mmCIF file of C-alpha atoms and ligand atoms in Angstrom:
data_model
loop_
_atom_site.group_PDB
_atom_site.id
_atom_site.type_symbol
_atom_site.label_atom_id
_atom_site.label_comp_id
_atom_site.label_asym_id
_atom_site.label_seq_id
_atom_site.Cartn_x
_atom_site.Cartn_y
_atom_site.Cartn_z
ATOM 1 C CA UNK A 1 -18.546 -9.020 4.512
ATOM 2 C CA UNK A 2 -21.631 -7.670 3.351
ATOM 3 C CA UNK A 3 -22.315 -6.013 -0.309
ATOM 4 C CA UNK A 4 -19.035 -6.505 -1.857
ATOM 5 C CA UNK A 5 -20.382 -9.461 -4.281
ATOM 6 C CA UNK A 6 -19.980 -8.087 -7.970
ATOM 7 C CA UNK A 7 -18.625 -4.942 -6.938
ATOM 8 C CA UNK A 8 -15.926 -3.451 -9.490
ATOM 9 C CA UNK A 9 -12.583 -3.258 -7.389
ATOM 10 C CA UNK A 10 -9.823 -1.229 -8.862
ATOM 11 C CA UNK A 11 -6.715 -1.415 -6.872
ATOM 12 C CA UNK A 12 -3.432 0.181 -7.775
ATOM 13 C CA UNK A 13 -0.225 -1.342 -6.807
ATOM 14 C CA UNK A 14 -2.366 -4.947 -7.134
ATOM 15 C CA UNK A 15 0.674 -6.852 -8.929
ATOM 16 C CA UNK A 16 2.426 -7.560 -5.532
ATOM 17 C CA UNK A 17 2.553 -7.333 -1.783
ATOM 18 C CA UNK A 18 -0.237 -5.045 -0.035
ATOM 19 C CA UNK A 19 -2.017 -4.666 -3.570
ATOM 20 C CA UNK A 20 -1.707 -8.542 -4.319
ATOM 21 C CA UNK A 21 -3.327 -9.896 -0.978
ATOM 22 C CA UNK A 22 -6.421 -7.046 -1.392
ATOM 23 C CA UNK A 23 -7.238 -8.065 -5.184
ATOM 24 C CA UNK A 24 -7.898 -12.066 -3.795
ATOM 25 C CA UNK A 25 -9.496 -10.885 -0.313
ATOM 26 C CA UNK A 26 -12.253 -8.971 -3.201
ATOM 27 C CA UNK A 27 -12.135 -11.902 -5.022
ATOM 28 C CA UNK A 28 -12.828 -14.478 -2.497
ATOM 29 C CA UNK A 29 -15.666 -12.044 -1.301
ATOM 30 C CA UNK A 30 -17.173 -12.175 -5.122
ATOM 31 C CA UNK A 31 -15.719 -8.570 -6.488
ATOM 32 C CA UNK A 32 -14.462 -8.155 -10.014
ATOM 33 C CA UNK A 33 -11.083 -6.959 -9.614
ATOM 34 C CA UNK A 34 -9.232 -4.785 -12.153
ATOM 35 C CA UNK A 35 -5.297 -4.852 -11.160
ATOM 36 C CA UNK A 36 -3.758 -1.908 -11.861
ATOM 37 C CA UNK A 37 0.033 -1.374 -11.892
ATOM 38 C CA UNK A 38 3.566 0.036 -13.454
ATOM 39 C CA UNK A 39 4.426 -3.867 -13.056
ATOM 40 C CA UNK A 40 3.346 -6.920 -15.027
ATOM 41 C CA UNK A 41 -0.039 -7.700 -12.603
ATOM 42 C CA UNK A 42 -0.588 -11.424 -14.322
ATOM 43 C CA UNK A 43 0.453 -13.375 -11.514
ATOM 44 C CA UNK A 44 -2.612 -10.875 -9.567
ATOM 45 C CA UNK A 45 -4.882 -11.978 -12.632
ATOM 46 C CA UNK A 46 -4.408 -15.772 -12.651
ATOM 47 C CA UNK A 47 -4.746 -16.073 -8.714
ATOM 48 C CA UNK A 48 -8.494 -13.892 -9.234
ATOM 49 C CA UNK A 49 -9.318 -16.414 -11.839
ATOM 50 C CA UNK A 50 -8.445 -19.358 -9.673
ATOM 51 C CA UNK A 51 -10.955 -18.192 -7.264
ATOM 52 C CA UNK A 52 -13.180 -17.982 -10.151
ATOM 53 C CA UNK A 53 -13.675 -14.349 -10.126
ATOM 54 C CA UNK A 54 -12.887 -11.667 -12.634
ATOM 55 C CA UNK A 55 -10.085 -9.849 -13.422
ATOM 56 C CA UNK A 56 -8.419 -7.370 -15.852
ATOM 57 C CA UNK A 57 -4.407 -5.996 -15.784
ATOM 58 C CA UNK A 58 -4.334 -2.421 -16.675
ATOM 59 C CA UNK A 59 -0.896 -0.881 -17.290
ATOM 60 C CA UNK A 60 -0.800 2.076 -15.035
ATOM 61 C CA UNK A 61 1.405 4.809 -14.052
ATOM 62 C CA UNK A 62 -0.148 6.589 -11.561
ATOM 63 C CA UNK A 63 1.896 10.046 -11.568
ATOM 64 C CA UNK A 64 0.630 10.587 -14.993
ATOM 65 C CA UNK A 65 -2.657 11.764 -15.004
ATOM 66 C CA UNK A 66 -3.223 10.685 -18.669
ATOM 67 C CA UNK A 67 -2.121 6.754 -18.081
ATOM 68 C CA UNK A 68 -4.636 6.929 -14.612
ATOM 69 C CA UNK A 69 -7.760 8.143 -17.001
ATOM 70 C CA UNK A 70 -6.883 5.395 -19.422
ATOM 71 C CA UNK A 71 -7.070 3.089 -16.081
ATOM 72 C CA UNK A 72 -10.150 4.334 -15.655
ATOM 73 C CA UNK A 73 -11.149 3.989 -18.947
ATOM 74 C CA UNK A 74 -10.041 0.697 -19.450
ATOM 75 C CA UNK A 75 -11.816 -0.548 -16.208
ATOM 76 C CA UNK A 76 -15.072 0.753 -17.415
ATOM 77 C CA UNK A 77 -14.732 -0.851 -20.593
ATOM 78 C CA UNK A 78 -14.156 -3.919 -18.893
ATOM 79 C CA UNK A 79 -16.932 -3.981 -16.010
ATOM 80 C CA UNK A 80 -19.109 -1.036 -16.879
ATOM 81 C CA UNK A 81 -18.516 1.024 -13.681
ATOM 82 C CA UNK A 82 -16.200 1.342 -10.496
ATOM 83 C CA UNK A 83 -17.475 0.884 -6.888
ATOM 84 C CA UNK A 84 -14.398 0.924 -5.249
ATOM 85 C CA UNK A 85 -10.827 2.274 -6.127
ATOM 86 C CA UNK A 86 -8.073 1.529 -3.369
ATOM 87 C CA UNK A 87 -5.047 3.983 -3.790
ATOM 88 C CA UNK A 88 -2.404 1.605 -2.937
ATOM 89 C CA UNK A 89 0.953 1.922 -5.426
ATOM 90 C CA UNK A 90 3.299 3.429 -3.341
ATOM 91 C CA UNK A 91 7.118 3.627 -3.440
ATOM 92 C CA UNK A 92 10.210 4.139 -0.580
ATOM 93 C CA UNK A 93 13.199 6.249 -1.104
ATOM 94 C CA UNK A 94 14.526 6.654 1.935
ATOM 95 C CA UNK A 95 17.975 8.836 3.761
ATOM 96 C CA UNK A 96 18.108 10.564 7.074
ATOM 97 C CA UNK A 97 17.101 13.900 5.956
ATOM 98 C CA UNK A 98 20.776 15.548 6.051
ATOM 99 C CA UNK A 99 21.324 13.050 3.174
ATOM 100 C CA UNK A 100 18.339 13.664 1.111
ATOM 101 C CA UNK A 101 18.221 14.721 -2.226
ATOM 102 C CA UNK A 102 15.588 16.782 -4.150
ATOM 103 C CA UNK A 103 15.099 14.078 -6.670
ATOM 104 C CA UNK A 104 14.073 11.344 -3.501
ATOM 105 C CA UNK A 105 11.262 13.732 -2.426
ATOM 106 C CA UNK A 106 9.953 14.256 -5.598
ATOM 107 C CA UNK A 107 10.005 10.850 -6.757
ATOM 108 C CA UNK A 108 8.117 9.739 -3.467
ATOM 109 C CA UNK A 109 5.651 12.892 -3.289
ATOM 110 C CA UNK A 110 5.288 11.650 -7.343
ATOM 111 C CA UNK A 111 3.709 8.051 -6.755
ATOM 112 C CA UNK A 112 2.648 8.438 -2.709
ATOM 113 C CA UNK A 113 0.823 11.809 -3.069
ATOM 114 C CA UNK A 114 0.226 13.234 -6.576
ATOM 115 C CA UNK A 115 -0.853 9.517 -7.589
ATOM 116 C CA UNK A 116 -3.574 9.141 -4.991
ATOM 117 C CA UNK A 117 -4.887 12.752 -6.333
ATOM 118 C CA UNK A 118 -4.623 11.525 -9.821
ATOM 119 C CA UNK A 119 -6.297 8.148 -9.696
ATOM 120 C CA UNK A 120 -9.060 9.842 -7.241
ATOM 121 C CA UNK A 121 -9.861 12.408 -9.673
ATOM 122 C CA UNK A 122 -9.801 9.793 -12.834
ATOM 123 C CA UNK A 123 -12.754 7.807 -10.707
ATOM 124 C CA UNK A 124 -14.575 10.668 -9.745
ATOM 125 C CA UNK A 125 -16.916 11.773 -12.466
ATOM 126 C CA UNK A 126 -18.067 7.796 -12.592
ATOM 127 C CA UNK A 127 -18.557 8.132 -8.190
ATOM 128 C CA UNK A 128 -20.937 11.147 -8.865
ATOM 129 C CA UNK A 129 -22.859 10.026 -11.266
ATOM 130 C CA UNK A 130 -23.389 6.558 -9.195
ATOM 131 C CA UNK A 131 -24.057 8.621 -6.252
ATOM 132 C CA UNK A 132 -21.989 5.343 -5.207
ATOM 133 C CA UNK A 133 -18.536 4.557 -4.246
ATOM 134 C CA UNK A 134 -15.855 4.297 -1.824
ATOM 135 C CA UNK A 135 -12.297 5.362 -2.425
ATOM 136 C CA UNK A 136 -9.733 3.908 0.249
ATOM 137 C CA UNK A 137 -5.885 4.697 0.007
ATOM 138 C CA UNK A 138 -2.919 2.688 1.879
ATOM 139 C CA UNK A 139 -1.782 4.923 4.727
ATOM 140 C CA UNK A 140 1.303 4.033 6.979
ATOM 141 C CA UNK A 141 2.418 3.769 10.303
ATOM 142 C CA UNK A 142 5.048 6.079 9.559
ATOM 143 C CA UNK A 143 2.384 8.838 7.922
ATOM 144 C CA UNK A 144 1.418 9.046 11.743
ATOM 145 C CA UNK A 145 3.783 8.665 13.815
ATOM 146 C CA UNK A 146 7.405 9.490 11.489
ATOM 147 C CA UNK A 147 10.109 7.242 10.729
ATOM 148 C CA UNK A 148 14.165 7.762 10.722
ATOM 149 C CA UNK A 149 15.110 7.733 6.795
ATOM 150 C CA UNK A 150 11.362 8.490 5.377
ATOM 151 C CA UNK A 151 10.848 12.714 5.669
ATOM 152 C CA UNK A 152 9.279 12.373 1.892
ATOM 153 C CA UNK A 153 7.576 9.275 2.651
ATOM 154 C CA UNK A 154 5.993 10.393 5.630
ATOM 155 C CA UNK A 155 4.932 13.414 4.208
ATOM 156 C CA UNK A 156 3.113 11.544 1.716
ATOM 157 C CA UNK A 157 1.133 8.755 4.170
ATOM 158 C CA UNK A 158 0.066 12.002 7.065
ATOM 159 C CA UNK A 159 -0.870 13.837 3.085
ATOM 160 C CA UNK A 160 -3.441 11.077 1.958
ATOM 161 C CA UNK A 161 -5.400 11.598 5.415
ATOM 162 C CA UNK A 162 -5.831 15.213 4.924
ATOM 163 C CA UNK A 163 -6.914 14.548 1.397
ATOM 164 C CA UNK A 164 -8.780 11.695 2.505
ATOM 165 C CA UNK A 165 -10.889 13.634 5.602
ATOM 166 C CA UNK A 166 -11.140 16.656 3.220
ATOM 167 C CA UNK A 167 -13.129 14.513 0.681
ATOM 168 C CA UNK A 168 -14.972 12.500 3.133
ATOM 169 C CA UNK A 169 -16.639 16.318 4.436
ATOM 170 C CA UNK A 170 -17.230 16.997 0.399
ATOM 171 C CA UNK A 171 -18.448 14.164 -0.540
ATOM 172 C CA UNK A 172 -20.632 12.225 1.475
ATOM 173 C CA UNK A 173 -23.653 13.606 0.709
ATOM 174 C CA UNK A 174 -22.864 12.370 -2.385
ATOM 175 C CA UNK A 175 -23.201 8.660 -1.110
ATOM 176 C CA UNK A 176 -19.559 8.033 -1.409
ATOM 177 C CA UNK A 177 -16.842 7.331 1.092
ATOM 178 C CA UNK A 178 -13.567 8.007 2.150
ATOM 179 C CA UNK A 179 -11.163 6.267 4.095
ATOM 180 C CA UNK A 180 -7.499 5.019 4.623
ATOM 181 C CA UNK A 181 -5.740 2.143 6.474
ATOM 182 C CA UNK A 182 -2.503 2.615 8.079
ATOM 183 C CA UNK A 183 -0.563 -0.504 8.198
ATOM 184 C CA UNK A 184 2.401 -1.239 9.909
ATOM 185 C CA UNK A 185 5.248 -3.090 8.918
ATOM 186 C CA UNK A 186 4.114 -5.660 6.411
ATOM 187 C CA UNK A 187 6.282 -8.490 4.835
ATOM 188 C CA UNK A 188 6.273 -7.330 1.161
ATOM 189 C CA UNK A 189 9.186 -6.002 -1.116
ATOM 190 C CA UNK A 190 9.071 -2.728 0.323
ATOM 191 C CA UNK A 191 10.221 -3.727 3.862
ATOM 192 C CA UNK A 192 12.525 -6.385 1.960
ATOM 193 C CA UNK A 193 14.749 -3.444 1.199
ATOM 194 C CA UNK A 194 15.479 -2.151 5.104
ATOM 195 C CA UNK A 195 19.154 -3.051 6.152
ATOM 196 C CA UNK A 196 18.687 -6.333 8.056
ATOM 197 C CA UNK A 197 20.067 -4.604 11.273
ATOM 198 C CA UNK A 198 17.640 -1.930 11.599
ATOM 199 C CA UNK A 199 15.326 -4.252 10.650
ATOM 200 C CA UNK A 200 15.820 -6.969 13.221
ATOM 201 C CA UNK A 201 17.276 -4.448 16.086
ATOM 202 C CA UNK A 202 14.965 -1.320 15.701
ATOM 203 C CA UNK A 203 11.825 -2.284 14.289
ATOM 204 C CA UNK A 204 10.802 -5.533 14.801
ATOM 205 C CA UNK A 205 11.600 -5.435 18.292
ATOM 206 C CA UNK A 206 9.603 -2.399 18.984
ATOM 207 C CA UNK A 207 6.470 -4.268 17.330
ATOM 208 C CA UNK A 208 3.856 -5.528 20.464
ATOM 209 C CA UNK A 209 2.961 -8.016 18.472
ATOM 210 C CA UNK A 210 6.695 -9.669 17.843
ATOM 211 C CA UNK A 211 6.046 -9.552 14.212
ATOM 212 C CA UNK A 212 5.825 -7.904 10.896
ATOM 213 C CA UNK A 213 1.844 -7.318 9.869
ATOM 214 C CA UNK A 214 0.884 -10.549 6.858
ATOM 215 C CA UNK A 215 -0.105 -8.483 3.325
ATOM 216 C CA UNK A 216 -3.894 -10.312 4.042
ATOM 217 C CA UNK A 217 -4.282 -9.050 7.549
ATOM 218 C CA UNK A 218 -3.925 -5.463 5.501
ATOM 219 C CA UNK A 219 -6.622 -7.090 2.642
ATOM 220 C CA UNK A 220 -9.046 -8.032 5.461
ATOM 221 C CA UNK A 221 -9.309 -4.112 6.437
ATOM 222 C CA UNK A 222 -9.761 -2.519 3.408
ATOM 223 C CA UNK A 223 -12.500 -5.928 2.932
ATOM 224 C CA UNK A 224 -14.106 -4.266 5.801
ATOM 225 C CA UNK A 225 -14.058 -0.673 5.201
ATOM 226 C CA UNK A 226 -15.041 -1.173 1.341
ATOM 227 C CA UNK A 227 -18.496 -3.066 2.674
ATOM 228 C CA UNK A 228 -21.421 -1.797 3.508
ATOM 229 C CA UNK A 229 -20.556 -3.366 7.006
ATOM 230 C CA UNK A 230 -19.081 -0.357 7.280
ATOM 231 C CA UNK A 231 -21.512 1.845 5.599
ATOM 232 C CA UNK A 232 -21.462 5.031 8.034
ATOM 233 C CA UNK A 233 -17.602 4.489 8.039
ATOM 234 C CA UNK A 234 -16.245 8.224 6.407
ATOM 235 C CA UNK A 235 -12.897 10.110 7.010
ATOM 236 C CA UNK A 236 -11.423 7.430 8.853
ATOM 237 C CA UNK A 237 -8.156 6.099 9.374
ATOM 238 C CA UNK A 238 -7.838 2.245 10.455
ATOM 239 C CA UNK A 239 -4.410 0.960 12.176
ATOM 240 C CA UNK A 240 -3.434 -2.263 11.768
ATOM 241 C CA UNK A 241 -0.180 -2.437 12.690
ATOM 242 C CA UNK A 242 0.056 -4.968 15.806
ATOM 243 C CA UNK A 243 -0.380 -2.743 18.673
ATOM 244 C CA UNK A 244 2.879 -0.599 17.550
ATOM 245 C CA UNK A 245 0.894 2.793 17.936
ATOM 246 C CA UNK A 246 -0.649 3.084 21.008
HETATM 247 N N1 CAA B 301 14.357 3.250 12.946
HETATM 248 C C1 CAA B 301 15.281 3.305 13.951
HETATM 249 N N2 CAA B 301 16.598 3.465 13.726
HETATM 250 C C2 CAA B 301 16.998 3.564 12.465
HETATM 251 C C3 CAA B 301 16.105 3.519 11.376
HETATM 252 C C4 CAA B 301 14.726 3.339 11.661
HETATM 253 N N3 CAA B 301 13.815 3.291 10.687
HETATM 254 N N4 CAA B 301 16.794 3.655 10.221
HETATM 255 C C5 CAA B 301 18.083 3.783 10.578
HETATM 256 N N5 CAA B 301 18.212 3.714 11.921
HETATM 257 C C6 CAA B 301 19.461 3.824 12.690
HETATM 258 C C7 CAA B 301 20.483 2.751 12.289
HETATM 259 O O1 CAA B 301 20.260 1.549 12.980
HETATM 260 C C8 CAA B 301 21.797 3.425 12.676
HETATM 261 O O2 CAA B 301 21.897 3.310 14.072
HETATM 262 P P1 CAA B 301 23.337 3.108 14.771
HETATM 263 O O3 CAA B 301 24.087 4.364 14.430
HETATM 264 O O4 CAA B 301 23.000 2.975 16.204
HETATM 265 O O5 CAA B 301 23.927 1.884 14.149
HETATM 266 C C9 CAA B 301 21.521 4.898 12.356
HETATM 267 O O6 CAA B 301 20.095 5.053 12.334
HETATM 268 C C10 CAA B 301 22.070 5.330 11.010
HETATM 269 O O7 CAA B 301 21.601 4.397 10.036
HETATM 270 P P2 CAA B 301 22.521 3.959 8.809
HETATM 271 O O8 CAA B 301 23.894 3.668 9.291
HETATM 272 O O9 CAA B 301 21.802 2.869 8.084
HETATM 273 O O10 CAA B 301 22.560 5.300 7.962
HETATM 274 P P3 CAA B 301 22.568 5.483 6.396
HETATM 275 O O11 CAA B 301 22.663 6.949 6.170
HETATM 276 O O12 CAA B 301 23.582 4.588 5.762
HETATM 277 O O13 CAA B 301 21.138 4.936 5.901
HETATM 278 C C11 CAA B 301 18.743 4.837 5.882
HETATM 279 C C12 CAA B 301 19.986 5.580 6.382
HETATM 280 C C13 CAA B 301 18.672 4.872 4.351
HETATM 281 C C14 CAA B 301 17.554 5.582 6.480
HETATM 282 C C15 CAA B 301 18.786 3.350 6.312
HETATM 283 O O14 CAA B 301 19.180 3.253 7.659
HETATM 284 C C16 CAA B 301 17.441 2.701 6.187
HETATM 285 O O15 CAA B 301 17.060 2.298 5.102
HETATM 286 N N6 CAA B 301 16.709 2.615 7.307
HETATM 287 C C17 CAA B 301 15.349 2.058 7.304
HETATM 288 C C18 CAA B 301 14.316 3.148 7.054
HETATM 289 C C19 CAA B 301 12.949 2.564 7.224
HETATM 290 O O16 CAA B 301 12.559 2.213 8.320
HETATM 291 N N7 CAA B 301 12.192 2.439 6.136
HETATM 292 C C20 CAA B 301 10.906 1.811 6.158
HETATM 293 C C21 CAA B 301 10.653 1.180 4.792
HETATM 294 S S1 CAA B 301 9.162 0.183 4.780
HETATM 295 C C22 CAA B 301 7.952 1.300 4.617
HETATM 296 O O17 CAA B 301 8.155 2.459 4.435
HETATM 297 C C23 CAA B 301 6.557 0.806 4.728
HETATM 298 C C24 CAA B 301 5.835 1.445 5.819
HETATM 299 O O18 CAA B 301 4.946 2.240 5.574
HETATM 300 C C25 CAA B 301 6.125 1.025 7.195
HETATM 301 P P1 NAI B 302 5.204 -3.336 -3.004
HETATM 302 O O1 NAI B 302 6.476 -2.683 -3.411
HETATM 303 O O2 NAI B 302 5.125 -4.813 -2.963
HETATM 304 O O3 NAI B 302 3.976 -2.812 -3.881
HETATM 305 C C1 NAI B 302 3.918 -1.533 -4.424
HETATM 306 C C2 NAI B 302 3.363 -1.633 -5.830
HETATM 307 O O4 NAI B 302 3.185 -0.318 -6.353
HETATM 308 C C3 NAI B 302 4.298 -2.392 -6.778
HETATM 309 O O5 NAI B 302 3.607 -3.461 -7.392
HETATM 310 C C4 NAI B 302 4.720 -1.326 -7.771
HETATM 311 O O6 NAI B 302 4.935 -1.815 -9.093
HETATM 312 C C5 NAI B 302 3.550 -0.359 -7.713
HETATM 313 N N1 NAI B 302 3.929 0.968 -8.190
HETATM 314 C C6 NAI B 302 5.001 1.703 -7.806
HETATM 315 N N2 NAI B 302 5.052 2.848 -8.498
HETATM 316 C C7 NAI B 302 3.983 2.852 -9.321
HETATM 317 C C8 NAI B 302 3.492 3.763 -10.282
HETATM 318 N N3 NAI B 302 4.113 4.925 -10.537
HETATM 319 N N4 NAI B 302 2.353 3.456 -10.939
HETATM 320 C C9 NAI B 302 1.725 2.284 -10.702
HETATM 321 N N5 NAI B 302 2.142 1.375 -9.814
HETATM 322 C C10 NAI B 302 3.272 1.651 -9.125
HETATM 323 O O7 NAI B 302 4.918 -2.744 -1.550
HETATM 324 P P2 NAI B 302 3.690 -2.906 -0.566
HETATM 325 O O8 NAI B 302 4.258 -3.002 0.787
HETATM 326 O O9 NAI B 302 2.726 -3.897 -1.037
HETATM 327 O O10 NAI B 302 3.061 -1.431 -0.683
HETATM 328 C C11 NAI B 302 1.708 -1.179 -0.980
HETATM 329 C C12 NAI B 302 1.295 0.091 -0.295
HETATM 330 O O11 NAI B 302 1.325 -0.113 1.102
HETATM 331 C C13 NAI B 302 2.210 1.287 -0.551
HETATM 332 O O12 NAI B 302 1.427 2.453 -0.704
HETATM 333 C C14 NAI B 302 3.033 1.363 0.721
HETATM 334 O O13 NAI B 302 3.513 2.655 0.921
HETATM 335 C C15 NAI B 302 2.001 0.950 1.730
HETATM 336 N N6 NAI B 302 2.496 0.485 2.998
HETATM 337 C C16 NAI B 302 3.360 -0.580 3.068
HETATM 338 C C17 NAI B 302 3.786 -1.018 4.303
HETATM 339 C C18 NAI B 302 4.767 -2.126 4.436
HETATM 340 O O14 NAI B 302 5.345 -2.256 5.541
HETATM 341 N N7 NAI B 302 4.993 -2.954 3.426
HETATM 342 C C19 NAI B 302 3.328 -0.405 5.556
HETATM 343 C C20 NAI B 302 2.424 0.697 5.349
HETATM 344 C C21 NAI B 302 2.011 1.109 4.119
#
């Protein structure tokens, strides 16, 4: 990929899963990677260093909008600027709709929705004044097409595009760009927690492909979209989710 060597990376959600597999696909393509997450991100850390890249772990919680300008802070310190931030800590709560309470849509709209507005107006003020920058946020499957069990979740992942498009018109004559991916279902903790029969007989079986997406075939699109291979690339949403949505 071209134009991501020495590029500041800062990717929320990077201690596992999604977030994990994106903070070495930077690395192995030369990025400096800060790893930003609620969870210890160490493991994220050591496996950057191994590819002889460099990495920070900042402590994040990114429904506070205090802790994400300390993320921001803390990055800068670090590298000096921010090229790239990928909006990718993201929780599930899910119940069939009947079932669910106030407190599972809040906590969901918390992280999912009001975290991607936080983090993206921490990084901001540092975009504008580069004139530089691309800002790409984990989408879903489900934002765009529903799932049974995942009303607040769903709201969240069809939210981010609308925020994402909406930027993408404001801000690209500023030089900077907008985009998500929506995966589908990825082997990570998150799909870890579905009851093994709805799993096995609902979900996986309706997958084209046979199988569940890998955390780097997720890493290799946001690779992609973050490059300058994909340059005129703005307001875009990227599905890689094994032929389940067409
Ligand atoms: N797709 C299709 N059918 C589903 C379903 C789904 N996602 N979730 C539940 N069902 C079906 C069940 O198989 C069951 O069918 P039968 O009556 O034929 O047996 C019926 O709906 C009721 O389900 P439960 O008995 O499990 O009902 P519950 O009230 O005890 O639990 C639930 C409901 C919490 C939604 C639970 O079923 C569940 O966790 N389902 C999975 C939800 C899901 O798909 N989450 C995705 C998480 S991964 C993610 O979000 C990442 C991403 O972006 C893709
Ligand atoms: P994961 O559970 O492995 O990773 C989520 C990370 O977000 C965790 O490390 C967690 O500590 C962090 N996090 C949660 N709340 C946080 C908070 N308040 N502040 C900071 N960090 C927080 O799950 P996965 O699958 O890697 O998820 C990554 C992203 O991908 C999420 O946005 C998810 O919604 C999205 N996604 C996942 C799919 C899947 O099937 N696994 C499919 C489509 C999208």
């Amino acid at each position: 990929m071209r134009g991501l060597k020495d590029k500041v990376v800062l990717i929320t959600g990077a201690a596992g899963g999604i977030g994990k597999a994106t903070a070495i696909r930077f690395a192995e393509e030369g990025a400096k990677i800060v790893v930003a997450d609620f969870a210890d991100g160490a493991q994220t850390v050591e496996a950057v260093k191994a590819l002889g890249s460099q990495a920070v772990y900042v402590k994040v919680d990114v429904t506070s909008t205090e802790s994400c300008q300390n993320m921001v802070d803390a990055a800068k310190q670090a590298f000096g600027r921010v090229d790239v931030l990928i909006n990718n800590a993201g929780i599930t709560k899910d119940a069939m709709m009947k079932k669910m309470a106030k407190e599972a849509w809040d906590a969901v709209i918390g992280v999912n929705l009001t975290g991607v507005f936080n983090c993206t107006s921490a990084v901001l003020p540092t975009l504008l004044e580069q004139q530089s920058g691309v800002v790409l946020t984990t989408s879903s499957i489900v934002g765009l097409y529903g799932n049974m069990g995942q009303t607040n979740y769903a709201a969240t992942k069809w939210g981010v595009i609308g925020m994402t498009k909406s930027w993408a018109k404001e801000m690209a004559k500023n030089g900077l760009r907008f985009n998500c991916v929506a995966p589908g279902f990825t082997g990570t903790e998150m799909v870890r927690k579905i009851p093994e029969q709805v799993l096995q007989e609902k979900i996986i079986i309706k997958i084209p492909a046979g199988r569940l997406a890998e955390p780097e075939e997720i890493a290799a699109a946001f690779a992609f979209l973050a490059s300058d291979d994909a340059k005129y690339i703005n307001g875009a949403v990227l599905s890689v989710d094994g032929a389940c949505t067409i």
